[in-house]
PDB file of C-alpha atoms in Angstrom:
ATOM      1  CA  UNK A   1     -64.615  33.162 -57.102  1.00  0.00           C
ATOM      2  CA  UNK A   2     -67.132  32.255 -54.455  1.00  0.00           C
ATOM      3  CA  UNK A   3     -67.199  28.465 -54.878  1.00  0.00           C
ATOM      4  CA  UNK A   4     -64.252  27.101 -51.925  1.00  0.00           C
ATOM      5  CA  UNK A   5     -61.246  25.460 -53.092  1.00  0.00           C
ATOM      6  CA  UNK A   6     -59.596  22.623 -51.578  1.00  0.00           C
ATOM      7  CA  UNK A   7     -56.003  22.904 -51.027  1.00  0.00           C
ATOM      8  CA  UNK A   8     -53.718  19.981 -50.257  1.00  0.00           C
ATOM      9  CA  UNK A   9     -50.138  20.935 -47.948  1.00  0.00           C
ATOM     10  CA  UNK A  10     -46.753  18.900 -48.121  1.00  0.00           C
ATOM     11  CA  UNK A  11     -44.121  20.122 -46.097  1.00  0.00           C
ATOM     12  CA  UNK A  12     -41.760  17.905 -43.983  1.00  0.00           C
ATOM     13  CA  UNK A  13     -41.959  20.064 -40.738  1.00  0.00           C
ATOM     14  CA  UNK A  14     -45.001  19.880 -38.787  1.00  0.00           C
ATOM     15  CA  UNK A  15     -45.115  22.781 -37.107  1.00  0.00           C
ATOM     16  CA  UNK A  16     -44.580  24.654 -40.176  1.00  0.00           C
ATOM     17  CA  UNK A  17     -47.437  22.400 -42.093  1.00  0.00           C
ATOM     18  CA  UNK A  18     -49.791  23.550 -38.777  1.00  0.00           C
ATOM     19  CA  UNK A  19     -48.891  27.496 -38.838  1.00  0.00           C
ATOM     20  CA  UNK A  20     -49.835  27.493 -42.909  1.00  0.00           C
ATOM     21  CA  UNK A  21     -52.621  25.479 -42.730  1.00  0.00           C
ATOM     22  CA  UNK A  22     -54.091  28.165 -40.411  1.00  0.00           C
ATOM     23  CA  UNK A  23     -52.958  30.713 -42.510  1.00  0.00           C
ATOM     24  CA  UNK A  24     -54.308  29.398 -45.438  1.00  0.00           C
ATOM     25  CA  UNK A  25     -58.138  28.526 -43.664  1.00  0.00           C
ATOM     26  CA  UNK A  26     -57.951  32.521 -43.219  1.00  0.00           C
ATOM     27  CA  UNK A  27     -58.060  33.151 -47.117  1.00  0.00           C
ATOM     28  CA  UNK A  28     -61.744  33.594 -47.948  1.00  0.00           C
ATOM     29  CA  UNK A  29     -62.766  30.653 -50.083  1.00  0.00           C
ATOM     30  CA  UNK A  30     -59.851  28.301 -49.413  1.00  0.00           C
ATOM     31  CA  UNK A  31     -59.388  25.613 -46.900  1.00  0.00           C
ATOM     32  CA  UNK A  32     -56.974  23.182 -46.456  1.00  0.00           C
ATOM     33  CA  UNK A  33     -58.149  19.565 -47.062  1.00  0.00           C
ATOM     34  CA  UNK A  34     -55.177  17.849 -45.702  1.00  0.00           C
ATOM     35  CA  UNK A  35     -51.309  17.854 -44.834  1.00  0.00           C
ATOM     36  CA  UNK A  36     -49.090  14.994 -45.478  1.00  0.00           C
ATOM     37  CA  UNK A  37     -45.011  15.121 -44.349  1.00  0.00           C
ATOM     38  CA  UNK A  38     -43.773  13.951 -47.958  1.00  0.00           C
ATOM     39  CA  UNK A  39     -44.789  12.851 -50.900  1.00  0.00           C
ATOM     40  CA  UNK A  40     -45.400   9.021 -50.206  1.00  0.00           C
ATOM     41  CA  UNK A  41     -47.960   9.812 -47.334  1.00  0.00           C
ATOM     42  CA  UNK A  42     -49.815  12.793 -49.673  1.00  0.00           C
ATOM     43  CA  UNK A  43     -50.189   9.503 -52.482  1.00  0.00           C
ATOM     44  CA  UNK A  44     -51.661   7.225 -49.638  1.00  0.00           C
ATOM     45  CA  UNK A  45     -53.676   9.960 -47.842  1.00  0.00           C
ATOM     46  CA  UNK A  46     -54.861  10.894 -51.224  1.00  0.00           C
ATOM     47  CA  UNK A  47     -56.335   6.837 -52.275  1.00  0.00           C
ATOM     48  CA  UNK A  48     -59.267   7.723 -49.411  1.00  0.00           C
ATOM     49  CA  UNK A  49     -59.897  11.383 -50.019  1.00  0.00           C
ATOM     50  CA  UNK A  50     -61.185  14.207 -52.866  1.00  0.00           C
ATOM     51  CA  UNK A  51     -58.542  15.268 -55.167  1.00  0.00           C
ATOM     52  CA  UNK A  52     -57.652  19.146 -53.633  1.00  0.00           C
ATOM     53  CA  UNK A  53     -57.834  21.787 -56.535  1.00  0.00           C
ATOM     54  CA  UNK A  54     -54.416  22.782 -55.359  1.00  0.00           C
ATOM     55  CA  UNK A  55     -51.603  20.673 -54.262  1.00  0.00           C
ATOM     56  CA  UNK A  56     -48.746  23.295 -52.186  1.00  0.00           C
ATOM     57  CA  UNK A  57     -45.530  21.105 -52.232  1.00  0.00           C
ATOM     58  CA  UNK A  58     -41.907  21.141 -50.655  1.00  0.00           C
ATOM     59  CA  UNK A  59     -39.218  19.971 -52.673  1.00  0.00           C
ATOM     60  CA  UNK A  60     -36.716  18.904 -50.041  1.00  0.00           C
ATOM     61  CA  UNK A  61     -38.952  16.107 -48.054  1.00  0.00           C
ATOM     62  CA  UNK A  62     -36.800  12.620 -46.842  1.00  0.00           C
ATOM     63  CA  UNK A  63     -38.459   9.934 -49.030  1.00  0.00           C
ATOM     64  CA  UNK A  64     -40.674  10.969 -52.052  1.00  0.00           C
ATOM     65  CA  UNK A  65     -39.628  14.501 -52.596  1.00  0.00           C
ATOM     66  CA  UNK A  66     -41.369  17.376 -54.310  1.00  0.00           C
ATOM     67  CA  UNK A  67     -39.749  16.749 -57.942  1.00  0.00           C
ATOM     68  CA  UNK A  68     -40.794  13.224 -58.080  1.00  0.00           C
ATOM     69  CA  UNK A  69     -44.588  13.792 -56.283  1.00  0.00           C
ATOM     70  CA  UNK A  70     -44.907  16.634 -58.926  1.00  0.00           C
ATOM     71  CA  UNK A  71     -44.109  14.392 -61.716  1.00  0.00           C
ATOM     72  CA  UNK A  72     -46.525  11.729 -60.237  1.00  0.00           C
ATOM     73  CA  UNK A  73     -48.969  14.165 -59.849  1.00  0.00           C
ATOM     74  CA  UNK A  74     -49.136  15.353 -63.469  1.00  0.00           C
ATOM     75  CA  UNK A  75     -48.893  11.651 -64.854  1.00  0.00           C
ATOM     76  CA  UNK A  76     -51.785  10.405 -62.444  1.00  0.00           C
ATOM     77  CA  UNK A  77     -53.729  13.489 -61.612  1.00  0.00           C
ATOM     78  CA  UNK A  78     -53.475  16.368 -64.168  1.00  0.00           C
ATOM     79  CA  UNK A  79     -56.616  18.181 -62.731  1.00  0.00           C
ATOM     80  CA  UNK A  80     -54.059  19.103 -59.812  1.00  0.00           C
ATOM     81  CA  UNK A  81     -52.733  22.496 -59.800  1.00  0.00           C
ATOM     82  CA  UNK A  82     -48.998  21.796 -58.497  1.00  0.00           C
ATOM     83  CA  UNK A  83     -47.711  24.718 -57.028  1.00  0.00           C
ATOM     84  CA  UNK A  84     -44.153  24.563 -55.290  1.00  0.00           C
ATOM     85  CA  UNK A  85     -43.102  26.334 -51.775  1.00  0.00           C
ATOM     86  CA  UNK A  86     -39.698  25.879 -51.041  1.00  0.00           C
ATOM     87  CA  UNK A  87     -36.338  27.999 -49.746  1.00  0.00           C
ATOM     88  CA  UNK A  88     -34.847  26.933 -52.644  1.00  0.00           C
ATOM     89  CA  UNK A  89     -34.511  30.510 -55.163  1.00  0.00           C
ATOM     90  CA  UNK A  90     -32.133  28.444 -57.376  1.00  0.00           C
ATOM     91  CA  UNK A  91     -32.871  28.019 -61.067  1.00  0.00           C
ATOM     92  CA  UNK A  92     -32.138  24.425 -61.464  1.00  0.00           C
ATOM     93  CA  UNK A  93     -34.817  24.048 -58.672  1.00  0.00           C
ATOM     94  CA  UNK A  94     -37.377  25.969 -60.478  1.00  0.00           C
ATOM     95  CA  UNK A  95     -36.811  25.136 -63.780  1.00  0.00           C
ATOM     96  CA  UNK A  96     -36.576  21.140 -62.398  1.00  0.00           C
ATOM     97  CA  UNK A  97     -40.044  21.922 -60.467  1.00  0.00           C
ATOM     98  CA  UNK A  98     -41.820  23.523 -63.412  1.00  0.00           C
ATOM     99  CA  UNK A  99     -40.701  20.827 -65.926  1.00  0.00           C
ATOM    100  CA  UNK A 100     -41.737  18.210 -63.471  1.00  0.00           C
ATOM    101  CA  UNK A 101     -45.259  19.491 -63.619  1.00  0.00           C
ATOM    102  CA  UNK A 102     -45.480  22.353 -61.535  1.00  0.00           C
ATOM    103  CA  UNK A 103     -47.228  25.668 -62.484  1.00  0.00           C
ATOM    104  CA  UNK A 104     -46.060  28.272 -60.130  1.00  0.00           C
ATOM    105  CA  UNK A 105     -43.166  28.767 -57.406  1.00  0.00           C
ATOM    106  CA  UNK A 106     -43.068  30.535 -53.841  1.00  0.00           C
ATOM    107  CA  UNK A 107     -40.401  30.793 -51.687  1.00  0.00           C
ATOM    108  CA  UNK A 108     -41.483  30.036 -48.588  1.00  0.00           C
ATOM    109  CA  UNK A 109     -40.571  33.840 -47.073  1.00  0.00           C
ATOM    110  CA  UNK A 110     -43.385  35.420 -49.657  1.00  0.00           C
ATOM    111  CA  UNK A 111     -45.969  37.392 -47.776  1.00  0.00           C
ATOM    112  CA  UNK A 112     -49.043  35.994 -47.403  1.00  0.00           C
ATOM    113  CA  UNK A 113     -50.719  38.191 -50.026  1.00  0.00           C
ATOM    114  CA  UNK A 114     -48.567  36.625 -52.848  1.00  0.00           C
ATOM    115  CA  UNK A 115     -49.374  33.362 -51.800  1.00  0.00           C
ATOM    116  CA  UNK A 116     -53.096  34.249 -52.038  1.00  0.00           C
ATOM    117  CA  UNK A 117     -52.262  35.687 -55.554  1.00  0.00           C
ATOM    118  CA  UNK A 118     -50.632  32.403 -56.557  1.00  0.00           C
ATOM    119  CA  UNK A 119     -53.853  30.576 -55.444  1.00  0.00           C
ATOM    120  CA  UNK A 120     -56.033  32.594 -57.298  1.00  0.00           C
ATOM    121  CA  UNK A 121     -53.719  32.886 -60.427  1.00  0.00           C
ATOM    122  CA  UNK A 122     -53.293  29.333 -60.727  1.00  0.00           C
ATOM    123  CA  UNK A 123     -56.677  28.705 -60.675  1.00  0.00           C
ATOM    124  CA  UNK A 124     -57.498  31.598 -63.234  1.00  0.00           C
ATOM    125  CA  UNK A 125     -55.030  31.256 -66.130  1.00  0.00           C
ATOM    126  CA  UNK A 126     -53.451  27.967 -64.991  1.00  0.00           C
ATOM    127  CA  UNK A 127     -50.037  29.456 -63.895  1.00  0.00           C
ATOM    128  CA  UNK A 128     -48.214  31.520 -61.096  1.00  0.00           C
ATOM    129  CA  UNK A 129     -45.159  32.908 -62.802  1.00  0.00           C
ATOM    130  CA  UNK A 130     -43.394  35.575 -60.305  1.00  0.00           C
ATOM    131  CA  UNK A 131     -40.615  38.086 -61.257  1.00  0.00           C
ATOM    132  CA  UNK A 132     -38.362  35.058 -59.347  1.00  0.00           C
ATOM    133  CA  UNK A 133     -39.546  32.668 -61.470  1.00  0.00           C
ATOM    134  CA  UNK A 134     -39.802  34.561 -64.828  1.00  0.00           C
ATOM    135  CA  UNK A 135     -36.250  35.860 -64.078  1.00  0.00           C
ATOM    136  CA  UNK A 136     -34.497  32.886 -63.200  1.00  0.00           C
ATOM    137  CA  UNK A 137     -35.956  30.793 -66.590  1.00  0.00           C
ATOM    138  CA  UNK A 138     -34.708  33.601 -68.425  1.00  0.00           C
ATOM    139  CA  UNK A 139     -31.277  33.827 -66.903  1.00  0.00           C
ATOM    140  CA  UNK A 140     -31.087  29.949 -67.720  1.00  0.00           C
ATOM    141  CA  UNK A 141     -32.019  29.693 -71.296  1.00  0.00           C
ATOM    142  CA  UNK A 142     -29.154  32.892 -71.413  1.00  0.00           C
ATOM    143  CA  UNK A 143     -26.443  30.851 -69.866  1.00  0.00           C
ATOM    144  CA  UNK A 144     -27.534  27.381 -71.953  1.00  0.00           C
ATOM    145  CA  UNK A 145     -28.006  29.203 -74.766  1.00  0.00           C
ATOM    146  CA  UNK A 146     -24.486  27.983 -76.054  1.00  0.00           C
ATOM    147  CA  UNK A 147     -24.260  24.446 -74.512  1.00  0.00           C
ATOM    148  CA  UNK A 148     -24.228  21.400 -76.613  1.00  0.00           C
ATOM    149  CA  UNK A 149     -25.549  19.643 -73.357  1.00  0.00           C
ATOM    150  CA  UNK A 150     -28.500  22.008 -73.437  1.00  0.00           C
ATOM    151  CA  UNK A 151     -31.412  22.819 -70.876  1.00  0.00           C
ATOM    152  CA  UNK A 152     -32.204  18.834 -70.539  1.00  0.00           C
ATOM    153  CA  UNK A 153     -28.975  17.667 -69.004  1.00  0.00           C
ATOM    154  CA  UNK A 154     -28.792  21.022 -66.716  1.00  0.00           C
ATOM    155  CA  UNK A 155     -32.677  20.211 -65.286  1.00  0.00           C
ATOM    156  CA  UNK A 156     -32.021  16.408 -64.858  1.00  0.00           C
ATOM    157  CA  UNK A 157     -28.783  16.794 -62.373  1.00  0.00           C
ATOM    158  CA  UNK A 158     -29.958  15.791 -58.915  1.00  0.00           C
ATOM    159  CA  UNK A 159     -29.185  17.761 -55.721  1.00  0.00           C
ATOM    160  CA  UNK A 160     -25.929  15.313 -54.835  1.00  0.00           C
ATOM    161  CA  UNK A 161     -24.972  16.157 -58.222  1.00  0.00           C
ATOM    162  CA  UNK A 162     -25.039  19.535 -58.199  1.00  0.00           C
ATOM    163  CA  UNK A 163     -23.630  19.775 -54.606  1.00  0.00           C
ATOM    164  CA  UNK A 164     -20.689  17.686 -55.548  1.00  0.00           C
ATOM    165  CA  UNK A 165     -20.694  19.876 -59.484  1.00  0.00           C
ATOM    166  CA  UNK A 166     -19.985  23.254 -57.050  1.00  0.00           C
ATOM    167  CA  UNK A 167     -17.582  21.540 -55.138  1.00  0.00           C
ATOM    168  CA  UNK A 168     -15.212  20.387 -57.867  1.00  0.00           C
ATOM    169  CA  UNK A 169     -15.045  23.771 -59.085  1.00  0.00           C
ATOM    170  CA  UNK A 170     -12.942  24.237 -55.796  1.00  0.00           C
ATOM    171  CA  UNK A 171      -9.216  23.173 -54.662  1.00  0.00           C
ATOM    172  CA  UNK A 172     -10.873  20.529 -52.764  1.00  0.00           C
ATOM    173  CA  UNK A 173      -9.489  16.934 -52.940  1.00  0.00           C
ATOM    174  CA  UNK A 174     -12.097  14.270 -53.780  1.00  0.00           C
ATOM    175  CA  UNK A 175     -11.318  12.921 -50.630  1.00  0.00           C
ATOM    176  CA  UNK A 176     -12.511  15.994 -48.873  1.00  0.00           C
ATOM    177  CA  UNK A 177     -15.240  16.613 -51.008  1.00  0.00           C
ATOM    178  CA  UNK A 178     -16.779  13.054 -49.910  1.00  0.00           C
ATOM    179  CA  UNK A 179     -16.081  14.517 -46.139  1.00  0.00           C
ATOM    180  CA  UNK A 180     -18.175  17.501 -46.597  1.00  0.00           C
ATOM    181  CA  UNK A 181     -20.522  15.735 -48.273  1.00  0.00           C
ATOM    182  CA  UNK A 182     -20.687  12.887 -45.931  1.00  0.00           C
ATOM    183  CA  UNK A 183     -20.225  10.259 -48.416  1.00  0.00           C
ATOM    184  CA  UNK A 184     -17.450   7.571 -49.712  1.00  0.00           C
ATOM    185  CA  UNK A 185     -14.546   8.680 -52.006  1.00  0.00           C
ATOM    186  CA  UNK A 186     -16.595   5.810 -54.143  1.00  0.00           C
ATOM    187  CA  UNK A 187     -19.311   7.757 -53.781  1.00  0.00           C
ATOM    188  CA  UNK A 188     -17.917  10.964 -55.021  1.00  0.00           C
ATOM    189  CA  UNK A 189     -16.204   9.150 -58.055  1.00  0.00           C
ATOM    190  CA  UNK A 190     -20.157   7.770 -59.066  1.00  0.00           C
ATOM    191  CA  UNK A 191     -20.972  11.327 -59.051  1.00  0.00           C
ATOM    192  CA  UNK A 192     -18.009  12.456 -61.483  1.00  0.00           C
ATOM    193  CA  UNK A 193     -18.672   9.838 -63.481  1.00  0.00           C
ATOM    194  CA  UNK A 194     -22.480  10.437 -63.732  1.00  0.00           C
ATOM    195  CA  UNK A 195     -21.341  14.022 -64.523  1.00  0.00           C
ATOM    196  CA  UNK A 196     -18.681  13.335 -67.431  1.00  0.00           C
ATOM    197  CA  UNK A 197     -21.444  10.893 -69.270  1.00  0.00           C
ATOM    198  CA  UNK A 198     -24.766  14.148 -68.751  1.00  0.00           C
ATOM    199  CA  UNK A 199     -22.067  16.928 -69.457  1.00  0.00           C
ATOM    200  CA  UNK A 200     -20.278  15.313 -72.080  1.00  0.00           C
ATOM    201  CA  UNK A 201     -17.148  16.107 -70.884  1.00  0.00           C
ATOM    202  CA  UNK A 202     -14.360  13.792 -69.344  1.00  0.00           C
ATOM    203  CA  UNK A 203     -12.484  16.074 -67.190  1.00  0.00           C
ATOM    204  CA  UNK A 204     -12.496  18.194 -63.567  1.00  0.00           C
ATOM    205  CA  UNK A 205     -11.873  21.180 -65.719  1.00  0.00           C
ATOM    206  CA  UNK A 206     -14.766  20.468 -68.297  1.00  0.00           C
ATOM    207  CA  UNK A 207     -16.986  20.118 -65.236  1.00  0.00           C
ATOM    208  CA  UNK A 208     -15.515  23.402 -63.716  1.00  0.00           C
ATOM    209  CA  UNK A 209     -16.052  25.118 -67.207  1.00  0.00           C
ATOM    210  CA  UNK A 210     -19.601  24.033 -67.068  1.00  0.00           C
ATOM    211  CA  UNK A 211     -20.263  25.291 -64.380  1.00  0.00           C
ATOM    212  CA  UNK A 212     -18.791  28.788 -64.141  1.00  0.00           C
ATOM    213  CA  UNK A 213     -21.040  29.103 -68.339  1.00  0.00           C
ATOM    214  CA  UNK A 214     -24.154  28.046 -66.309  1.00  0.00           C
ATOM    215  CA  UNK A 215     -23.952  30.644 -63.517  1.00  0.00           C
ATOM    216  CA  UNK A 216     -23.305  27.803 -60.834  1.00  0.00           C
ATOM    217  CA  UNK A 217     -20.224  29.079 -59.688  1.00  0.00           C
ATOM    218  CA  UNK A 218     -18.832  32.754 -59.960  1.00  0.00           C
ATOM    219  CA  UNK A 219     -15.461  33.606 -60.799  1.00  0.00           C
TER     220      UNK A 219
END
């Protein structure tokens, strides 16, 4: 591959955007076009500049975050290889990444090497697909494999959601759950509610069951 490809960086953390844009302007035949701090400012830097072969994305950015830029991306600009870099090694975040458009995953603790390999996989076959990834879709489609809910409703659960889902499975009161979570008791009840009508099921215990089946919690 001797013709340079562009590569576009979202990351909420500047300093962190900075330090990886000079990493990545190291890798022969890459440079970074631009950085943007979430997915709102990549959409408006992007209306005044080229399209970047490769779009590296966070997924926990205040605003527009990485599962709803990747989505947008892949509705209005398919040519875009998405490929995500978060912290995040959970498989609801993968799985929620890769469905939203995304065609690889690197935690953001990878040496540099793989994330060199991702480049140049993603732009070769059209996919990055780590032993993370690979193992993590696997141990999902296991666990989901008997769920009338399925692999849709487990995906579509947003980070509150699932935050609140592993704290139900505890002794905690819903009034302490909306402490640690910083929310109302009001709040907490939307989120049980949500829950019972995605899960199907119309008790704490259901939502406790669900959980422990889809590797969530661990008894």
């Amino acid at each position: 591959m001797n013709e340079t490809k562009t590569i576009a960086l979202v990351d909420d953390h500047t300093m962190f955007r900075k330090g990886l844009t000079a990493l990545i302007n190291l890798f022969p035949n890459y440079k970074v076009l631009f950085d943007a701090a979430n997915g709102q400012d990549f959409i408006k830097q992007l209306q005044s500049r080229n399209a970047p072969d490769i779009l590296l994305l966070d997924i926990a950015m205040p605003g527009m975050d990485g599962y709803t830029t990747a989505n947008w991306v892949r509705v209005n600009h398919p040519e875009i290889k998405v490929l995500a870099l978060s912290t995040m090694d959970a498989e609801t975040a993968i799985i929620k990444m890769i469905r939203n458009g995304a065609k690889g995953y690197v935690l953001k603790d990878a040496e540099p090497a793989e994330l060199k390999q991702a480049f140049d996989e993603v732009l070769s076959l059209g996919y990055y697909y780590n032993d993370l990834v690979t193992r993590k879709i696997i141990q999902s489609i296991n666990a989901l494999a008997d769920q009338k809910t399925g692999i849709n409703a487990f995906v579509n659960l947003t980070d509150r959601e699932l935050s609140f889902l592993k704290l139900a499975c505890t002794e905690k009161t819903y009034f302490e759950i909306a402490k640690e979570l910083f929310v109302s008791e009001r709040t907490v009840d939307g989120y049980r509610d949500a829950l019972f009508k995605k899960l199907n099921v119309g008790t704490r215990v259901g939502l406790a069951l669900y959980a422990v089946k889809n590797g969530l919690v661990r008894l």
